[in-house]
Amino acid sequence: MEITESKFREFERTLKEIRDTVLSDSSLFTDLAFRRATRLLAFGFGTAIAIFCVFGYFTHERGPESSLTSAMIWIAVAVVAIGACVKIITFSRIMRQKNKTIFNLLRIIYGKSPVSLLMAVVAAISASMVFLISHDEGVFAVSFSAIFIAFGVFALTPRIRLPEFATLGWFLFAGGLLSLFIIEDSPWLWGGILWSGAFFTLGIASLLYTRRK
């Protein structure tokens, strides 16, 4: 079937509109305010995780049956909840300045293309954690979760288009693999290095890439 020139031009315009929309959405992530907020949150989360793991390390040294050990679970839940709230509030304010909402940001980041992979990552992490904890090998869940999350980061990198985000993915992937062989010796120490290191890597990489421009 012969394609007329008008049809070809219409198809070309459609492709250009799609490309312009994608570039317009991805430009949000190169915004200085967005990158600054990401950097500050990364350093903040990294510091919080480091303090939490140092506290857990010395608590564990007192003995696994210490009353503080069980309390660490609830402290971890509180830290995650507070961190999530701070993140939502911070990015909501940035999006409000652009006359958008946090839901617009989520739609730009996740869209539809990586959903199946992200769902697989969540399922893999959940199943692995349940399996490992039920077999008294819960410490390895720290390493496997980093590996699986790295694949989620790789899936989102083409949409976010930030070099520091790709750096985060490679740190989680390499750190997760390496920690499998050493984390059992000192879970709090190596777990802290892995996860606080991931956030510090994101923050430092963002700082370096921003200064290059």
Short mmCIF file of N, CA and C in Angstrom, two decimals, residues 79-199:
data_model
loop_
_atom_site.label_atom_id
_atom_site.label_comp_id
_atom_site.label_asym_id
_atom_site.label_seq_id
_atom_site.Cartn_x
_atom_site.Cartn_y
_atom_site.Cartn_z
N VAL A 79 11.89 5.23 60.98
CA VAL A 79 12.84 5.96 60.12
C VAL A 79 12.37 5.94 58.67
N VAL A 80 11.92 4.78 58.19
CA VAL A 80 11.43 4.66 56.82
C VAL A 80 10.20 5.53 56.60
N ALA A 81 9.27 5.50 57.57
CA ALA A 81 8.03 6.29 57.44
C ALA A 81 8.33 7.78 57.43
N ILE A 82 9.20 8.22 58.34
CA ILE A 82 9.56 9.64 58.39
C ILE A 82 10.27 10.06 57.10
N GLY A 83 11.18 9.21 56.65
CA GLY A 83 11.91 9.52 55.41
C GLY A 83 10.97 9.64 54.22
N ALA A 84 9.98 8.73 54.13
CA ALA A 84 9.03 8.78 53.03
C ALA A 84 8.20 10.06 53.07
N CYS A 85 7.78 10.46 54.27
CA CYS A 85 7.00 11.70 54.42
C CYS A 85 7.81 12.92 54.01
N VAL A 86 9.07 12.97 54.45
CA VAL A 86 9.94 14.09 54.09
C VAL A 86 10.14 14.16 52.58
N LYS A 87 10.32 13.01 51.96
CA LYS A 87 10.52 12.95 50.51
C LYS A 87 9.29 13.44 49.77
N ILE A 88 8.12 12.98 50.19
CA ILE A 88 6.88 13.38 49.53
C ILE A 88 6.64 14.88 49.68
N ILE A 89 6.84 15.40 50.89
CA ILE A 89 6.63 16.83 51.14
C ILE A 89 7.60 17.68 50.31
N THR A 90 8.87 17.25 50.25
CA THR A 90 9.89 18.02 49.52
C THR A 90 9.57 18.10 48.04
N PHE A 91 9.28 16.95 47.42
CA PHE A 91 9.02 16.95 45.99
C PHE A 91 7.64 17.54 45.66
N SER A 92 6.71 17.45 46.59
CA SER A 92 5.40 18.09 46.37
C SER A 92 5.56 19.60 46.27
N ARG A 93 6.42 20.16 47.11
CA ARG A 93 6.67 21.61 47.07
C ARG A 93 7.32 22.02 45.76
N ILE A 94 8.28 21.21 45.30
CA ILE A 94 8.94 21.53 44.03
C ILE A 94 7.94 21.47 42.88
N MET A 95 7.10 20.45 42.85
CA MET A 95 6.12 20.31 41.78
C MET A 95 5.07 21.41 41.85
N ARG A 96 4.73 21.86 43.06
CA ARG A 96 3.74 22.92 43.21
C ARG A 96 4.27 24.22 42.60
N GLN A 97 5.57 24.44 42.70
CA GLN A 97 6.17 25.63 42.11
C GLN A 97 6.08 25.61 40.59
N LYS A 98 5.91 24.41 40.01
CA LYS A 98 5.79 24.26 38.57
C LYS A 98 4.34 24.03 38.16
N ASN A 99 3.42 24.32 39.10
CA ASN A 99 1.99 24.16 38.86
C ASN A 99 1.62 22.71 38.54
N LYS A 100 2.31 21.80 39.19
CA LYS A 100 2.03 20.38 39.03
C LYS A 100 1.92 19.74 40.40
N THR A 101 1.61 18.45 40.43
CA THR A 101 1.47 17.73 41.69
C THR A 101 2.45 16.57 41.75
N ILE A 102 2.51 15.94 42.90
CA ILE A 102 3.39 14.79 43.08
C ILE A 102 2.97 13.64 42.16
N PHE A 103 1.68 13.60 41.81
CA PHE A 103 1.19 12.54 40.92
C PHE A 103 1.72 12.73 39.50
N ASN A 104 1.90 14.00 39.09
CA ASN A 104 2.54 14.24 37.80
C ASN A 104 3.96 13.71 37.79
N LEU A 105 4.67 13.90 38.90
CA LEU A 105 6.04 13.41 39.01
C LEU A 105 6.08 11.89 38.93
N LEU A 106 5.18 11.23 39.64
CA LEU A 106 5.14 9.77 39.61
C LEU A 106 4.83 9.25 38.21
N ARG A 107 3.94 9.96 37.51
CA ARG A 107 3.59 9.54 36.15
C ARG A 107 4.77 9.71 35.21
N ILE A 108 5.55 10.80 35.40
CA ILE A 108 6.73 11.02 34.56
C ILE A 108 7.78 9.94 34.82
N ILE A 109 7.98 9.60 36.10
CA ILE A 109 9.01 8.62 36.45
C ILE A 109 8.64 7.22 36.01
N TYR A 110 7.43 6.79 36.38
CA TYR A 110 7.07 5.40 36.16
C TYR A 110 6.37 5.14 34.83
N GLY A 111 5.48 6.06 34.43
CA GLY A 111 4.78 5.86 33.18
C GLY A 111 4.14 4.48 33.12
N LYS A 112 4.25 3.85 31.96
CA LYS A 112 3.71 2.50 31.81
C LYS A 112 4.79 1.49 31.44
N SER A 113 5.85 1.94 30.79
CA SER A 113 6.83 1.00 30.25
C SER A 113 7.54 0.14 31.29
N PRO A 114 8.00 0.71 32.44
CA PRO A 114 8.76 -0.14 33.36
C PRO A 114 7.92 -0.81 34.44
N VAL A 115 6.59 -0.69 34.34
CA VAL A 115 5.75 -1.18 35.43
C VAL A 115 5.92 -2.67 35.65
N SER A 116 5.94 -3.45 34.57
CA SER A 116 6.05 -4.91 34.73
C SER A 116 7.36 -5.30 35.40
N LEU A 117 8.46 -4.63 35.02
CA LEU A 117 9.74 -4.94 35.64
C LEU A 117 9.76 -4.52 37.10
N LEU A 118 9.20 -3.36 37.40
CA LEU A 118 9.17 -2.90 38.79
C LEU A 118 8.32 -3.82 39.66
N MET A 119 7.20 -4.30 39.11
CA MET A 119 6.37 -5.25 39.85
C MET A 119 7.15 -6.54 40.10
N ALA A 120 7.93 -6.97 39.12
CA ALA A 120 8.75 -8.18 39.29
C ALA A 120 9.81 -7.97 40.36
N VAL A 121 10.40 -6.76 40.40
CA VAL A 121 11.39 -6.44 41.42
C VAL A 121 10.78 -6.50 42.81
N VAL A 122 9.60 -5.90 42.98
CA VAL A 122 8.91 -5.91 44.28
C VAL A 122 8.58 -7.34 44.70
N ALA A 123 8.07 -8.14 43.74
CA ALA A 123 7.72 -9.53 44.04
C ALA A 123 8.97 -10.33 44.43
N ALA A 124 10.08 -10.10 43.71
CA ALA A 124 11.32 -10.83 43.99
C ALA A 124 11.86 -10.47 45.36
N ILE A 125 11.84 -9.18 45.70
CA ILE A 125 12.32 -8.75 47.01
C ILE A 125 11.47 -9.34 48.12
N SER A 126 10.15 -9.26 47.96
CA SER A 126 9.24 -9.76 48.99
C SER A 126 9.40 -11.25 49.20
N ALA A 127 9.42 -12.02 48.10
CA ALA A 127 9.55 -13.47 48.21
C ALA A 127 10.91 -13.85 48.80
N SER A 128 11.95 -13.17 48.37
CA SER A 128 13.30 -13.48 48.88
C SER A 128 13.41 -13.20 50.37
N MET A 129 12.84 -12.06 50.81
CA MET A 129 12.92 -11.72 52.23
C MET A 129 12.17 -12.72 53.08
N VAL A 130 10.96 -13.10 52.64
CA VAL A 130 10.17 -14.08 53.39
C VAL A 130 10.91 -15.42 53.46
N PHE A 131 11.46 -15.84 52.32
CA PHE A 131 12.17 -17.12 52.29
C PHE A 131 13.39 -17.10 53.20
N LEU A 132 14.20 -16.06 53.09
CA LEU A 132 15.44 -15.99 53.86
C LEU A 132 15.17 -15.86 55.35
N ILE A 133 14.20 -15.03 55.71
CA ILE A 133 13.87 -14.86 57.14
C ILE A 133 13.32 -16.15 57.72
N SER A 134 12.47 -16.86 56.95
CA SER A 134 11.89 -18.11 57.43
C SER A 134 12.93 -19.21 57.59
N HIS A 135 14.07 -19.07 56.91
CA HIS A 135 15.15 -20.05 57.02
C HIS A 135 16.32 -19.51 57.87
N ASP A 136 16.02 -18.51 58.68
CA ASP A 136 17.02 -17.91 59.58
C ASP A 136 18.24 -17.37 58.84
N GLU A 137 18.02 -16.90 57.63
CA GLU A 137 19.09 -16.30 56.84
C GLU A 137 18.69 -14.89 56.42
N GLY A 138 17.96 -14.21 57.30
CA GLY A 138 17.42 -12.90 56.96
C GLY A 138 18.46 -11.86 56.62
N VAL A 139 19.68 -12.05 57.10
CA VAL A 139 20.73 -11.07 56.84
C VAL A 139 21.01 -10.93 55.34
N PHE A 140 20.83 -12.02 54.58
CA PHE A 140 21.10 -11.97 53.15
C PHE A 140 20.03 -11.18 52.39
N ALA A 141 18.90 -10.93 53.05
CA ALA A 141 17.85 -10.12 52.41
C ALA A 141 18.36 -8.71 52.12
N VAL A 142 19.30 -8.23 52.95
CA VAL A 142 19.88 -6.90 52.73
C VAL A 142 20.61 -6.86 51.40
N SER A 143 21.38 -7.90 51.12
CA SER A 143 22.15 -7.95 49.87
C SER A 143 21.25 -8.17 48.66
N PHE A 144 20.32 -9.12 48.77
CA PHE A 144 19.45 -9.42 47.63
C PHE A 144 18.53 -8.26 47.30
N SER A 145 18.06 -7.54 48.32
CA SER A 145 17.20 -6.39 48.05
C SER A 145 17.97 -5.31 47.28
N ALA A 146 19.25 -5.12 47.61
CA ALA A 146 20.07 -4.15 46.88
C ALA A 146 20.23 -4.56 45.41
N ILE A 147 20.44 -5.86 45.19
CA ILE A 147 20.60 -6.36 43.81
C ILE A 147 19.33 -6.16 43.01
N PHE A 148 18.19 -6.53 43.59
CA PHE A 148 16.93 -6.41 42.88
C PHE A 148 16.55 -4.95 42.63
N ILE A 149 16.78 -4.10 43.63
CA ILE A 149 16.47 -2.68 43.47
C ILE A 149 17.35 -2.07 42.39
N ALA A 150 18.58 -2.56 42.25
CA ALA A 150 19.47 -2.07 41.19
C ALA A 150 18.83 -2.26 39.82
N PHE A 151 18.17 -3.42 39.61
CA PHE A 151 17.50 -3.65 38.33
C PHE A 151 16.34 -2.67 38.14
N GLY A 152 15.64 -2.35 39.23
CA GLY A 152 14.59 -1.34 39.15
C GLY A 152 15.15 0.02 38.76
N VAL A 153 16.29 0.36 39.33
CA VAL A 153 16.95 1.63 39.00
C VAL A 153 17.37 1.65 37.53
N PHE A 154 17.92 0.53 37.04
CA PHE A 154 18.31 0.45 35.64
C PHE A 154 17.10 0.64 34.72
N ALA A 155 15.94 0.11 35.14
CA ALA A 155 14.74 0.23 34.33
C ALA A 155 14.26 1.68 34.25
N LEU A 156 14.47 2.44 35.32
CA LEU A 156 13.99 3.83 35.35
C LEU A 156 15.01 4.82 34.80
N THR A 157 16.27 4.41 34.68
CA THR A 157 17.32 5.33 34.23
C THR A 157 17.01 5.97 32.87
N PRO A 158 16.49 5.22 31.86
CA PRO A 158 16.19 5.86 30.57
C PRO A 158 15.12 6.95 30.67
N ARG A 159 14.26 6.88 31.68
CA ARG A 159 13.23 7.90 31.85
C ARG A 159 13.74 9.09 32.65
N ILE A 160 14.54 8.83 33.66
CA ILE A 160 15.03 9.92 34.51
C ILE A 160 16.22 10.63 33.87
N ARG A 161 17.04 9.90 33.14
CA ARG A 161 18.12 10.50 32.33
C ARG A 161 19.11 11.32 33.16
N LEU A 162 19.48 10.81 34.33
CA LEU A 162 20.48 11.47 35.15
C LEU A 162 21.65 10.51 35.36
N PRO A 163 22.88 10.93 35.11
CA PRO A 163 24.03 10.02 35.27
C PRO A 163 24.20 9.55 36.71
N GLU A 164 23.85 10.39 37.70
CA GLU A 164 24.00 9.97 39.09
C GLU A 164 23.05 8.84 39.45
N PHE A 165 21.90 8.79 38.75
CA PHE A 165 20.94 7.72 39.01
C PHE A 165 21.50 6.39 38.51
N ALA A 166 22.16 6.42 37.35
CA ALA A 166 22.80 5.20 36.84
C ALA A 166 23.94 4.78 37.76
N THR A 167 24.66 5.75 38.31
CA THR A 167 25.75 5.45 39.25
C THR A 167 25.20 4.74 40.49
N LEU A 168 24.04 5.21 40.98
CA LEU A 168 23.39 4.56 42.11
C LEU A 168 23.07 3.10 41.80
N GLY A 169 22.55 2.85 40.61
CA GLY A 169 22.21 1.48 40.22
C GLY A 169 23.41 0.56 40.21
N TRP A 170 24.53 1.03 39.67
CA TRP A 170 25.73 0.20 39.62
C TRP A 170 26.32 -0.02 41.00
N PHE A 171 26.22 1.00 41.87
CA PHE A 171 26.72 0.82 43.24
C PHE A 171 25.89 -0.25 43.97
N LEU A 172 24.57 -0.18 43.85
CA LEU A 172 23.71 -1.17 44.50
C LEU A 172 23.97 -2.57 43.96
N PHE A 173 24.13 -2.67 42.65
CA PHE A 173 24.35 -3.98 42.03
C PHE A 173 25.68 -4.58 42.47
N ALA A 174 26.76 -3.80 42.35
CA ALA A 174 28.08 -4.30 42.74
C ALA A 174 28.18 -4.51 44.24
N GLY A 175 27.64 -3.56 45.01
CA GLY A 175 27.68 -3.68 46.47
C GLY A 175 26.87 -4.85 46.98
N GLY A 176 25.71 -5.08 46.35
CA GLY A 176 24.88 -6.21 46.74
C GLY A 176 25.57 -7.54 46.49
N LEU A 177 26.20 -7.67 45.33
CA LEU A 177 26.92 -8.91 45.02
C LEU A 177 28.09 -9.13 45.97
N LEU A 178 28.86 -8.09 46.19
CA LEU A 178 30.03 -8.22 47.07
C LEU A 178 29.62 -8.52 48.51
N SER A 179 28.57 -7.87 48.98
CA SER A 179 28.16 -8.06 50.38
C SER A 179 27.66 -9.47 50.68
N LEU A 180 27.25 -10.20 49.64
CA LEU A 180 26.79 -11.58 49.85
C LEU A 180 27.87 -12.44 50.53
N PHE A 181 29.13 -12.12 50.25
CA PHE A 181 30.23 -12.93 50.75
C PHE A 181 30.75 -12.48 52.11
N ILE A 182 30.34 -11.29 52.57
CA ILE A 182 30.92 -10.77 53.82
C ILE A 182 29.89 -10.30 54.83
N ILE A 183 28.62 -10.13 54.41
CA ILE A 183 27.65 -9.50 55.30
C ILE A 183 27.32 -10.36 56.51
N GLU A 184 27.46 -11.68 56.37
CA GLU A 184 27.12 -12.57 57.48
C GLU A 184 28.07 -12.37 58.66
N ASP A 185 29.30 -11.92 58.40
CA ASP A 185 30.27 -11.72 59.47
C ASP A 185 29.88 -10.57 60.38
N SER A 186 29.34 -9.50 59.80
CA SER A 186 28.93 -8.33 60.59
C SER A 186 27.79 -7.62 59.86
N PRO A 187 26.55 -8.11 60.05
CA PRO A 187 25.41 -7.59 59.29
C PRO A 187 25.20 -6.08 59.43
N TRP A 188 25.28 -5.58 60.66
CA TRP A 188 25.04 -4.15 60.87
C TRP A 188 26.11 -3.30 60.20
N LEU A 189 27.34 -3.74 60.28
CA LEU A 189 28.43 -2.98 59.69
C LEU A 189 28.32 -2.93 58.17
N TRP A 190 28.24 -4.10 57.54
CA TRP A 190 28.23 -4.15 56.08
C TRP A 190 26.91 -3.69 55.50
N GLY A 191 25.81 -3.95 56.24
CA GLY A 191 24.52 -3.44 55.79
C GLY A 191 24.51 -1.91 55.80
N GLY A 192 25.10 -1.33 56.83
CA GLY A 192 25.20 0.12 56.91
C GLY A 192 26.06 0.70 55.81
N ILE A 193 27.19 0.03 55.54
CA ILE A 193 28.08 0.50 54.46
C ILE A 193 27.37 0.43 53.12
N LEU A 194 26.62 -0.66 52.90
CA LEU A 194 25.93 -0.84 51.62
C LEU A 194 24.87 0.22 51.39
N TRP A 195 23.97 0.40 52.37
CA TRP A 195 22.82 1.27 52.14
C TRP A 195 23.12 2.74 52.37
N SER A 196 23.89 3.06 53.41
CA SER A 196 24.28 4.48 53.56
C SER A 196 25.21 4.87 52.43
N GLY A 197 26.08 3.93 52.02
CA GLY A 197 26.98 4.19 50.90
C GLY A 197 26.23 4.45 49.61
N ALA A 198 25.10 3.75 49.41
CA ALA A 198 24.31 3.96 48.20
C ALA A 198 23.79 5.39 48.13
N PHE A 199 23.26 5.89 49.26
CA PHE A 199 22.72 7.25 49.27
C PHE A 199 23.83 8.29 49.16
#
